PDB file of C-alpha atoms and ligand atoms in Angstrom:
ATOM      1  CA  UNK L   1      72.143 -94.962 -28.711  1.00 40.00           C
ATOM      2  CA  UNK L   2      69.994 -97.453 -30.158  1.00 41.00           C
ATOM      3  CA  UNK L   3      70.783 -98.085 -34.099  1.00 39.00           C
ATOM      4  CA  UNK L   4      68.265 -98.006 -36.322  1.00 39.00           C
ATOM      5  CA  UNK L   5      67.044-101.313 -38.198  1.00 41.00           C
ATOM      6  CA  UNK L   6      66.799-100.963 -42.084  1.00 40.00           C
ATOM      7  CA  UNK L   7      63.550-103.571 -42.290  1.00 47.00           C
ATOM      8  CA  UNK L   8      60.069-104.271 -41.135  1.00 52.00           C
ATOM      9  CA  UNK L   9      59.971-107.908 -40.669  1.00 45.00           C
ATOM     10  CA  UNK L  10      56.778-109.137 -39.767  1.00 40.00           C
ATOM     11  CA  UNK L  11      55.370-108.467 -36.234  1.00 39.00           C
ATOM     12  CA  UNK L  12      54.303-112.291 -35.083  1.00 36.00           C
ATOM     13  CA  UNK L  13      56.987-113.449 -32.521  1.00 32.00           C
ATOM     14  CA  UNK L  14      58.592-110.400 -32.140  1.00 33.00           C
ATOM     15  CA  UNK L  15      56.663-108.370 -29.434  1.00 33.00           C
ATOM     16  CA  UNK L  16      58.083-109.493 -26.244  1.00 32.00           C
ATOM     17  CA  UNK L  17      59.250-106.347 -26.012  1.00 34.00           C
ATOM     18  CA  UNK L  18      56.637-104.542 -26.416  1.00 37.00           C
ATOM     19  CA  UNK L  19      55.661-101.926 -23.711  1.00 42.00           C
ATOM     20  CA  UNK L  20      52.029-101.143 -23.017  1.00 46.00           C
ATOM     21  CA  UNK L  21      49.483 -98.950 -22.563  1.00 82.00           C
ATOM     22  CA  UNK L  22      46.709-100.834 -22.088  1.00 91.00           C
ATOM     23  CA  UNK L  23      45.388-101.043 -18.248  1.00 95.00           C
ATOM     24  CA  UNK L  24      42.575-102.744 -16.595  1.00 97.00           C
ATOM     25  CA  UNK L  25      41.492-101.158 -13.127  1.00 98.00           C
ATOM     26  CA  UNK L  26      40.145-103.274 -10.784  1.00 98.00           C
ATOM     27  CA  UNK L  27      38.529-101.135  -7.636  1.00 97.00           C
ATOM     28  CA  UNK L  28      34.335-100.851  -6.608  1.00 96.00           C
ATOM     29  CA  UNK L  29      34.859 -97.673  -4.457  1.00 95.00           C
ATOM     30  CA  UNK L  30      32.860 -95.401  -8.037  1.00 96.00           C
ATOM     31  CA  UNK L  31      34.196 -92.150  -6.896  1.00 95.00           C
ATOM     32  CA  UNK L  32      37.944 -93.292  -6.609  1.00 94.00           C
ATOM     33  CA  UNK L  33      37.762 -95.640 -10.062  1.00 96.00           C
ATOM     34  CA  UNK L  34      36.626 -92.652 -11.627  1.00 96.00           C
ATOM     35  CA  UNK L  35      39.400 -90.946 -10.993  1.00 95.00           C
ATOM     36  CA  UNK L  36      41.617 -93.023 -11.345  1.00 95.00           C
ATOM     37  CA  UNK L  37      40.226 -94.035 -14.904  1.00 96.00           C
ATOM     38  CA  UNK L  38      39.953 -89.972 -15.958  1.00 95.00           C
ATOM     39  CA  UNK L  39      43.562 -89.789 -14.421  1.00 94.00           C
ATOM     40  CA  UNK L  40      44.424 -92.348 -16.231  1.00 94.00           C
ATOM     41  CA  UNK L  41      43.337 -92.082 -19.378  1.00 92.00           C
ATOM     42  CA  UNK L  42      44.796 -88.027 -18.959  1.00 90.00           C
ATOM     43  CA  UNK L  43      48.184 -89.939 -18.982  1.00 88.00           C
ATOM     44  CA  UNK L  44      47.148 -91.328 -22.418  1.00 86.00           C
ATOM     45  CA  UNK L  45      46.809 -94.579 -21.510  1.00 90.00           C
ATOM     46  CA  UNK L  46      44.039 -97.074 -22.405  1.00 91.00           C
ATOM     47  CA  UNK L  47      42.094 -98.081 -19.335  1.00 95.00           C
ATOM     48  CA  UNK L  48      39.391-101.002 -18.603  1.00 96.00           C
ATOM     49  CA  UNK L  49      37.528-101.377 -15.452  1.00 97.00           C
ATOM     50  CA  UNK L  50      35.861-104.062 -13.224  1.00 97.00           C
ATOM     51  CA  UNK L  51      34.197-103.333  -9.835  1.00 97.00           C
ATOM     52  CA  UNK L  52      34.311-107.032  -8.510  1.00 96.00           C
ATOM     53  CA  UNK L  53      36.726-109.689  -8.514  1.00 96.00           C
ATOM     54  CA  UNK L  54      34.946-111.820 -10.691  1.00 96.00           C
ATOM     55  CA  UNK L  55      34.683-109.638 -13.857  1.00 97.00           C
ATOM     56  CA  UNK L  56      38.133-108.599 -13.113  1.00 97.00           C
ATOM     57  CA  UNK L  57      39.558-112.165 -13.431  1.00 97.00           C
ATOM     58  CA  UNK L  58      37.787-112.914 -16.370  1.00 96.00           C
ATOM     59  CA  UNK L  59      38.602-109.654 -17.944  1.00 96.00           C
ATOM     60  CA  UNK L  60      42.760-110.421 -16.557  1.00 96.00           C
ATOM     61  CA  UNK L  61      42.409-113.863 -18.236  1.00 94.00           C
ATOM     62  CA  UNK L  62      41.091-112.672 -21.367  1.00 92.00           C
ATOM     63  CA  UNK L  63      43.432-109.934 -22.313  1.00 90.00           C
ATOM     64  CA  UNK L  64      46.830-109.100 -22.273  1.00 86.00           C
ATOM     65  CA  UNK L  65      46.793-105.819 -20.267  1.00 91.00           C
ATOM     66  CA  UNK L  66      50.301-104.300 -20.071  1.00 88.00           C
ATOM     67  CA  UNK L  67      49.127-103.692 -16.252  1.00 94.00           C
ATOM     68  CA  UNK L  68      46.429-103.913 -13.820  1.00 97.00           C
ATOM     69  CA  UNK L  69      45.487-101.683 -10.241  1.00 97.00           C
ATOM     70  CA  UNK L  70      43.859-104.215  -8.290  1.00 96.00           C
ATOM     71  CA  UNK L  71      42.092-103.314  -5.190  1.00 94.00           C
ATOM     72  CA  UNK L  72      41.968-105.765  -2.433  1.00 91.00           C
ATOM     73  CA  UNK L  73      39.271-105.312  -1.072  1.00 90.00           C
ATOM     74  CA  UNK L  74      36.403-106.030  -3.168  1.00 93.00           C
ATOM     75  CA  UNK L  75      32.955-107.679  -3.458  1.00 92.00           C
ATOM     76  CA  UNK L  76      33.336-111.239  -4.728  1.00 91.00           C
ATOM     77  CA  UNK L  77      36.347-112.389  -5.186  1.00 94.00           C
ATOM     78  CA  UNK L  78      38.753-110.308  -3.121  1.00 92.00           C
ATOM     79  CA  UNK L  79      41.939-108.615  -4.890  1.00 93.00           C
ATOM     80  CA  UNK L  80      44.385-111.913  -3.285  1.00 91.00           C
ATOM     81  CA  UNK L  81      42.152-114.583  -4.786  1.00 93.00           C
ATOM     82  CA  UNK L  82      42.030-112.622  -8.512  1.00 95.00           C
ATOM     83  CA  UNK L  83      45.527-112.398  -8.067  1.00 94.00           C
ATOM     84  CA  UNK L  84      46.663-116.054  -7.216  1.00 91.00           C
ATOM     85  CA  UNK L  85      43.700-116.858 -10.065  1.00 93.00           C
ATOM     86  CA  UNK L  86      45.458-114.623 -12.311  1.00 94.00           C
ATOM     87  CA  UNK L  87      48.877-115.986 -11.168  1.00 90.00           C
ATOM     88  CA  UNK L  88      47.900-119.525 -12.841  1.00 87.00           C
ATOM     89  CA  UNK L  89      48.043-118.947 -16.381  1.00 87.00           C
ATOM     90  CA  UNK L  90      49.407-115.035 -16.443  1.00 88.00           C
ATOM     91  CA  UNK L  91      52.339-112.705 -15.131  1.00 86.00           C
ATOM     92  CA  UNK L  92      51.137-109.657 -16.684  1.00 91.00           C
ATOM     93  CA  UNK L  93      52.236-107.139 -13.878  1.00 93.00           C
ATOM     94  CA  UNK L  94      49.936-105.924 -11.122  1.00 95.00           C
ATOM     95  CA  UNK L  95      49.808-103.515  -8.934  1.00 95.00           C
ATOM     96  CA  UNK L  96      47.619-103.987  -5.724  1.00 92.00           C
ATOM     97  CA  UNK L  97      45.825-101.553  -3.645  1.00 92.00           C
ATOM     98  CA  UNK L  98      45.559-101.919  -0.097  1.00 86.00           C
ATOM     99  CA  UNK L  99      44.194 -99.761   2.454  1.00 77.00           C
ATOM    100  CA  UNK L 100      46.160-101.198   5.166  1.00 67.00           C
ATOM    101  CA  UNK L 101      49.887-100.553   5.801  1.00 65.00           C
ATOM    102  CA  UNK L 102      51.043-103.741   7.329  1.00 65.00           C
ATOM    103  CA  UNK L 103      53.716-105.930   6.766  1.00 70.00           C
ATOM    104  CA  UNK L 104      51.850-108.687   6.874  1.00 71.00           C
ATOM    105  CA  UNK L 105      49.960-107.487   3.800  1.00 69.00           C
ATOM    106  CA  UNK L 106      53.022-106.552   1.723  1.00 68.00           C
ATOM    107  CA  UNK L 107      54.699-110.160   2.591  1.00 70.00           C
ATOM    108  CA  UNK L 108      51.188-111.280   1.389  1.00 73.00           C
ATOM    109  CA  UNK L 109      51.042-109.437  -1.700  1.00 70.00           C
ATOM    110  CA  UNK L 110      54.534-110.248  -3.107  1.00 71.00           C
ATOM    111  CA  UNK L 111      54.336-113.784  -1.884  1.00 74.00           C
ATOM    112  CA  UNK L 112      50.983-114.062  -3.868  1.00 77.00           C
ATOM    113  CA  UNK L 113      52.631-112.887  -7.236  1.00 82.00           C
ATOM    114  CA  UNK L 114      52.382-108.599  -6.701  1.00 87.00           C
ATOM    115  CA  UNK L 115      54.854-106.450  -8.761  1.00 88.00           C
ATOM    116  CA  UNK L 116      53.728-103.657  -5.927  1.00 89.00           C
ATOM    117  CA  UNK L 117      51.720-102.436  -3.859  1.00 88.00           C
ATOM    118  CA  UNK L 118      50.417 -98.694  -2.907  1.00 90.00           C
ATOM    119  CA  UNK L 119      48.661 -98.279   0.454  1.00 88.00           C
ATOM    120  CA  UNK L 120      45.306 -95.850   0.225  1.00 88.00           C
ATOM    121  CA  UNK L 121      45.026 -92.759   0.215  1.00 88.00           C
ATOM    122  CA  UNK L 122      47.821 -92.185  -2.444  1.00 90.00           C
ATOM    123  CA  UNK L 123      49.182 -89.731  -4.653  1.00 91.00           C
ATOM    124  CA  UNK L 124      48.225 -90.296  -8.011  1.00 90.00           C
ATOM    125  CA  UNK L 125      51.636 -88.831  -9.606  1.00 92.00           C
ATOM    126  CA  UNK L 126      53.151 -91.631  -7.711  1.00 94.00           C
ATOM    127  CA  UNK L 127      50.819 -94.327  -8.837  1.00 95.00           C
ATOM    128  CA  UNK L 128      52.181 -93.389 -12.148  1.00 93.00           C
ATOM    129  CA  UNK L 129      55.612 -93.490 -11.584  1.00 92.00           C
ATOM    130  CA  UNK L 130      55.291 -96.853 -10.463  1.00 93.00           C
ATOM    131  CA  UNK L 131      52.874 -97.966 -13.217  1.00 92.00           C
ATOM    132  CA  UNK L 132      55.279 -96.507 -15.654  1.00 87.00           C
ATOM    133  CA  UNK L 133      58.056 -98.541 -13.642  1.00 87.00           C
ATOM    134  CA  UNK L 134      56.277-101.827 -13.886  1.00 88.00           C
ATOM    135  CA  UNK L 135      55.661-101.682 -17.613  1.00 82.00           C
ATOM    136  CA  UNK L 136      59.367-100.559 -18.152  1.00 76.00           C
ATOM    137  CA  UNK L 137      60.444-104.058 -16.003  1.00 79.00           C
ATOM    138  CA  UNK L 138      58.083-106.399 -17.745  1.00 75.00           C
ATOM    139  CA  UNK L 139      58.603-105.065 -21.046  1.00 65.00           C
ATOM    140  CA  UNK L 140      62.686-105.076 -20.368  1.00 61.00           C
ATOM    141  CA  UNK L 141      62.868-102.066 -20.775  1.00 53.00           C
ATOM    142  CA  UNK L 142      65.455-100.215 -18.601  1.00 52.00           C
ATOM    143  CA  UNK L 143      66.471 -97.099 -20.583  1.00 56.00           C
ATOM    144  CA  UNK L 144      64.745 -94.739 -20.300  1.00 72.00           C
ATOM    145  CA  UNK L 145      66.026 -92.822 -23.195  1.00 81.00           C
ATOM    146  CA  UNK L 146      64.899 -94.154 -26.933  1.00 86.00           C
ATOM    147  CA  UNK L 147      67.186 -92.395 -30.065  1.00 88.00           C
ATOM    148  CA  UNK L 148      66.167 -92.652 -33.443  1.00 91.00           C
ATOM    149  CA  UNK L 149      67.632 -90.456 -35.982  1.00 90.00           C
ATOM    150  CA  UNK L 150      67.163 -87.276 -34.789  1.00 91.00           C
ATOM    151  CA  UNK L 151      64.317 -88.108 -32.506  1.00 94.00           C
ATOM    152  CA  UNK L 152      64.834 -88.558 -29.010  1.00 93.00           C
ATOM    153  CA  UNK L 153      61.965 -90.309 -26.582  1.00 92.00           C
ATOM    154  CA  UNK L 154      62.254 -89.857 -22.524  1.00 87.00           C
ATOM    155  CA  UNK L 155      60.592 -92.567 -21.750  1.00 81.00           C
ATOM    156  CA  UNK L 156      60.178 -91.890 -17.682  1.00 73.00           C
ATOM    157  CA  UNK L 157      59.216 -88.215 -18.399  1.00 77.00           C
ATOM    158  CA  UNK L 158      57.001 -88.787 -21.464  1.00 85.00           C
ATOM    159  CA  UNK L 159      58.697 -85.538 -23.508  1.00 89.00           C
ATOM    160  CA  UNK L 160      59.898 -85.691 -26.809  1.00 95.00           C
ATOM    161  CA  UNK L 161      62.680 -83.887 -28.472  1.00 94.00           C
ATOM    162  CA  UNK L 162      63.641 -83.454 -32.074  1.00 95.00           C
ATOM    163  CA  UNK L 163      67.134 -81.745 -33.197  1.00 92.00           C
ATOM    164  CA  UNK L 164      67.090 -81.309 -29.193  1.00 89.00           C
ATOM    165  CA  UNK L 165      63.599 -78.820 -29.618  1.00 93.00           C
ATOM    166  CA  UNK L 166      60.954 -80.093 -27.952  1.00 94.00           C
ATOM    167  CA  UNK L 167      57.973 -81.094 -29.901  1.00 95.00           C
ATOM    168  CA  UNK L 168      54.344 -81.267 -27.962  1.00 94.00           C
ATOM    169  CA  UNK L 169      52.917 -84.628 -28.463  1.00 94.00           C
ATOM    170  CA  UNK L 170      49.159 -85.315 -27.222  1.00 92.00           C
ATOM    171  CA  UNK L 171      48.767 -87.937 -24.530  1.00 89.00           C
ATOM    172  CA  UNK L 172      47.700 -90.339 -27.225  1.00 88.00           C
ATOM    173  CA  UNK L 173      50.355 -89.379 -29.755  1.00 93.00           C
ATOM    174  CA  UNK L 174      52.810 -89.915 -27.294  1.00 93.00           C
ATOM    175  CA  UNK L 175      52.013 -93.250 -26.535  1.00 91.00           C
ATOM    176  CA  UNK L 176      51.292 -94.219 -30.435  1.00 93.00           C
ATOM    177  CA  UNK L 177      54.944 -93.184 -30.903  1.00 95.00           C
ATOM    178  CA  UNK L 178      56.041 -94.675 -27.922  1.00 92.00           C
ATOM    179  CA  UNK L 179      54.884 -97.957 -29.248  1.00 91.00           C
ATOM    180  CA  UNK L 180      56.037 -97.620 -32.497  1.00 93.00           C
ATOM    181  CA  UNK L 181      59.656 -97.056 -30.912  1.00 92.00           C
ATOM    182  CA  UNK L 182      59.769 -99.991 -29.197  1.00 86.00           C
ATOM    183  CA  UNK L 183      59.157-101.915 -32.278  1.00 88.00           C
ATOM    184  CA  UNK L 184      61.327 -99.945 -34.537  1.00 88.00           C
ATOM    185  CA  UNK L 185      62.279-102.074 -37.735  1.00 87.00           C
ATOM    186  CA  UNK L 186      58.953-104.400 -37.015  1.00 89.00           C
ATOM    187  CA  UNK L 187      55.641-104.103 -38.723  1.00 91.00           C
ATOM    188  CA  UNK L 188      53.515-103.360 -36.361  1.00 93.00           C
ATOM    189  CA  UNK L 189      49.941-103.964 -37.270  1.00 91.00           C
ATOM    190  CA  UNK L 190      46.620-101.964 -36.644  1.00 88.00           C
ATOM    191  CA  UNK L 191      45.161-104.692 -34.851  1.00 86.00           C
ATOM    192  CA  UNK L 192      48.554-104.359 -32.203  1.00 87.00           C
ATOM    193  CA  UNK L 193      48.086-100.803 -32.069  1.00 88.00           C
ATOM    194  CA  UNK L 194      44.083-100.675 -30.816  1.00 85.00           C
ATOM    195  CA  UNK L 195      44.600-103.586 -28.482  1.00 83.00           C
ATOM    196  CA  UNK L 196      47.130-102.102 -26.795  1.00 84.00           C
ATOM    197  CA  UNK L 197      46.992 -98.243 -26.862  1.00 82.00           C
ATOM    198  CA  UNK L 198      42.801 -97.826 -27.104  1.00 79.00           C
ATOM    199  CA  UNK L 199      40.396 -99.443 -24.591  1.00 78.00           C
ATOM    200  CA  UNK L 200      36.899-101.618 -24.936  1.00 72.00           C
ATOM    201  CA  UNK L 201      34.845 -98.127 -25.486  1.00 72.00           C
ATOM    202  CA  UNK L 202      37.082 -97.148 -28.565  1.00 69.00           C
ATOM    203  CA  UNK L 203      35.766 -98.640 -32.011  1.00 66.00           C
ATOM    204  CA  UNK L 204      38.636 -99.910 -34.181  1.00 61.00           C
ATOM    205  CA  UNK L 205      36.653 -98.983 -37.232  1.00 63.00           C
ATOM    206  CA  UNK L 206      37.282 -95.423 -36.337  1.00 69.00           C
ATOM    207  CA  UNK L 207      40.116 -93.330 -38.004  1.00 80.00           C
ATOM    208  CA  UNK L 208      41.358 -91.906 -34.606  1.00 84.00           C
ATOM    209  CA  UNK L 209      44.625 -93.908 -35.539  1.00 87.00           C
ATOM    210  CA  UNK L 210      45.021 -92.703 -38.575  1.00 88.00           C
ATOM    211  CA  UNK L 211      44.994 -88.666 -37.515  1.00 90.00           C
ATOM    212  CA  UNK L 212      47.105 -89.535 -34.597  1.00 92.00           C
ATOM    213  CA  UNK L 213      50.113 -90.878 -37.294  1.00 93.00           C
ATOM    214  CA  UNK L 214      48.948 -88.087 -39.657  1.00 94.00           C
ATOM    215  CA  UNK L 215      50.131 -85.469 -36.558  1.00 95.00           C
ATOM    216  CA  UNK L 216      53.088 -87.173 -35.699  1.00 96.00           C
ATOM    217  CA  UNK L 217      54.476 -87.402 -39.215  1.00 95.00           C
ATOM    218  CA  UNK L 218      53.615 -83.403 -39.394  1.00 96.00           C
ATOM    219  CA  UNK L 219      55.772 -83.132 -36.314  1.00 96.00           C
ATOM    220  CA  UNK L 220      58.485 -85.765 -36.511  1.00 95.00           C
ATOM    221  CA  UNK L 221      58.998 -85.363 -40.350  1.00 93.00           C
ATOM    222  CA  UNK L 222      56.645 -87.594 -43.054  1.00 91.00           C
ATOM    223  CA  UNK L 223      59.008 -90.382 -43.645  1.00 92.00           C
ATOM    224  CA  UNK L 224      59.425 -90.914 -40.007  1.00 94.00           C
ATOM    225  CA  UNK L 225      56.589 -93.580 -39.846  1.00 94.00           C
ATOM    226  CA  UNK L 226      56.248 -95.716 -42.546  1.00 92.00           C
ATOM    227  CA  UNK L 227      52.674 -97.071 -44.223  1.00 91.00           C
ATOM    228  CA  UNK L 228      52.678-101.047 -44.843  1.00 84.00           C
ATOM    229  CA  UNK L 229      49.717-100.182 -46.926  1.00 78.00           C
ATOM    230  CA  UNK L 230      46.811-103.237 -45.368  1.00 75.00           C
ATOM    231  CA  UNK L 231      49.095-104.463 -43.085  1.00 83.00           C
ATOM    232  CA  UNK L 232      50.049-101.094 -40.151  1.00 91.00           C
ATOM    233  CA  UNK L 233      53.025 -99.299 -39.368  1.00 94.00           C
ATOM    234  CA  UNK L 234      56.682 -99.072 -39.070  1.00 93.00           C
ATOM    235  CA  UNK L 235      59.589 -96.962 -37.933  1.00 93.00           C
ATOM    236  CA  UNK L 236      62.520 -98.202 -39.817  1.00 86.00           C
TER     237      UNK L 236
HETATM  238 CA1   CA C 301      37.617-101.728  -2.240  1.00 52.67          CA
END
């Protein structure tokens, strides 16, 4: 069991732990991006797209995704020379695409900087496992179980559990609290939260934030998440 922290400390420097919702999806085949992005986003997390290489680089570049699905194939650019771009200034993990199941292309793919690969046509509950997996690795974060007080978080099967009930979490609430875990005893601002659980089509001026933290305090308990009135969020 993890023990609890007793203080937010402010949350500059302190998020290399942070895990990560926030995906970019890299693929110009329309039908299969948008399912993968509706599949995606289903699984609550965030998800930006690019349908060439070159917008997908600059997009890889200019964010910190907590993961990207590359396709290799693709107009432009192909998914090896985004990747070996990418590889220059960035190690957020990817995940490639590839419709062709050779050996070559796997040797390829992890010599070029790949976390993994998945070979087309493929099942899209595995594609999550293995997303799930990659963001666990980068963000160090190996169990998969996260206590606090009398809240437990399963981390690989997304379920939550209070006083050992189970309590039905949203996609998005899940991941808000998810995020929030992994920081417990930091401050973790708005600005953190919408760059890293909502995607470029979600306005931070909204209040979709705030109902999400108003539902989880209904079903976690009200002091569970703390208010840093101006500054965002905390679970001490
Ligand atoms: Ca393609």
């Amino acid at each position: 069991m993890i023990t609890r922290q007793t203080t937010c400390q402010s949350a500059s420097g302190v998020l290399e732990n942070r895990t990560a919702m926030r995906l970019l999806v890299v693929e110009d085949e329309p039908d299969l991006l948008a399912g993968l992005v509706r599949a995606l986003r289903k699984q609550g997390y965030a998800v930006d797209t690019a349908v060439e290489g070159e917008d997908g680089l600059y997009k890889a570049q200019s964010i910190d995704y907590d993961a990207i699905v590359l396709d290799v194939m693709l107009p432009g650019l192909d998914g090896w020379q985004v990747l070996s771009r990418l590889r220059e200034s960035k190690p957020t993990p990817v995940l490639m695409l590839t419709a062709r199941d050779s050996s070559a292309d796997r040797v390829r793919g992890l010599d070029t900087g790949a976390d993994d690969y998945l070979v087309k046509p493929f099942d899209s509950a595995e594609l999550f496992a293995r997303l799930r997996a990659l963001i666990r690795r980068s963000a160090q974060q190996t169990r998969s179980f996260i206590e606090i007080g009398e809240v437990r978080i399963d981390t690989a099967s997304r379920t939550v559990t209070r006083l050992n009930q189970p309590v039905t979490l949203t996609a998005r609430e899940y991941v808000v609290l998810e995020y929030l875990a992994l920081h417990r005893g930091e401050l973790v601002t708005r600005t953190d939260l919408y760059e890293h659980l909502f995607d470029e089509n979600e306005s931070t001026l909204s209040n979709i934030l705030d109902v999400h933290v108003f539902n989880l305090r209904k079903k976690l308990g009200q002091d569970f998440i703390v208010t840093r009135r101006g500054h965002g969020y905390c679970i001490e």
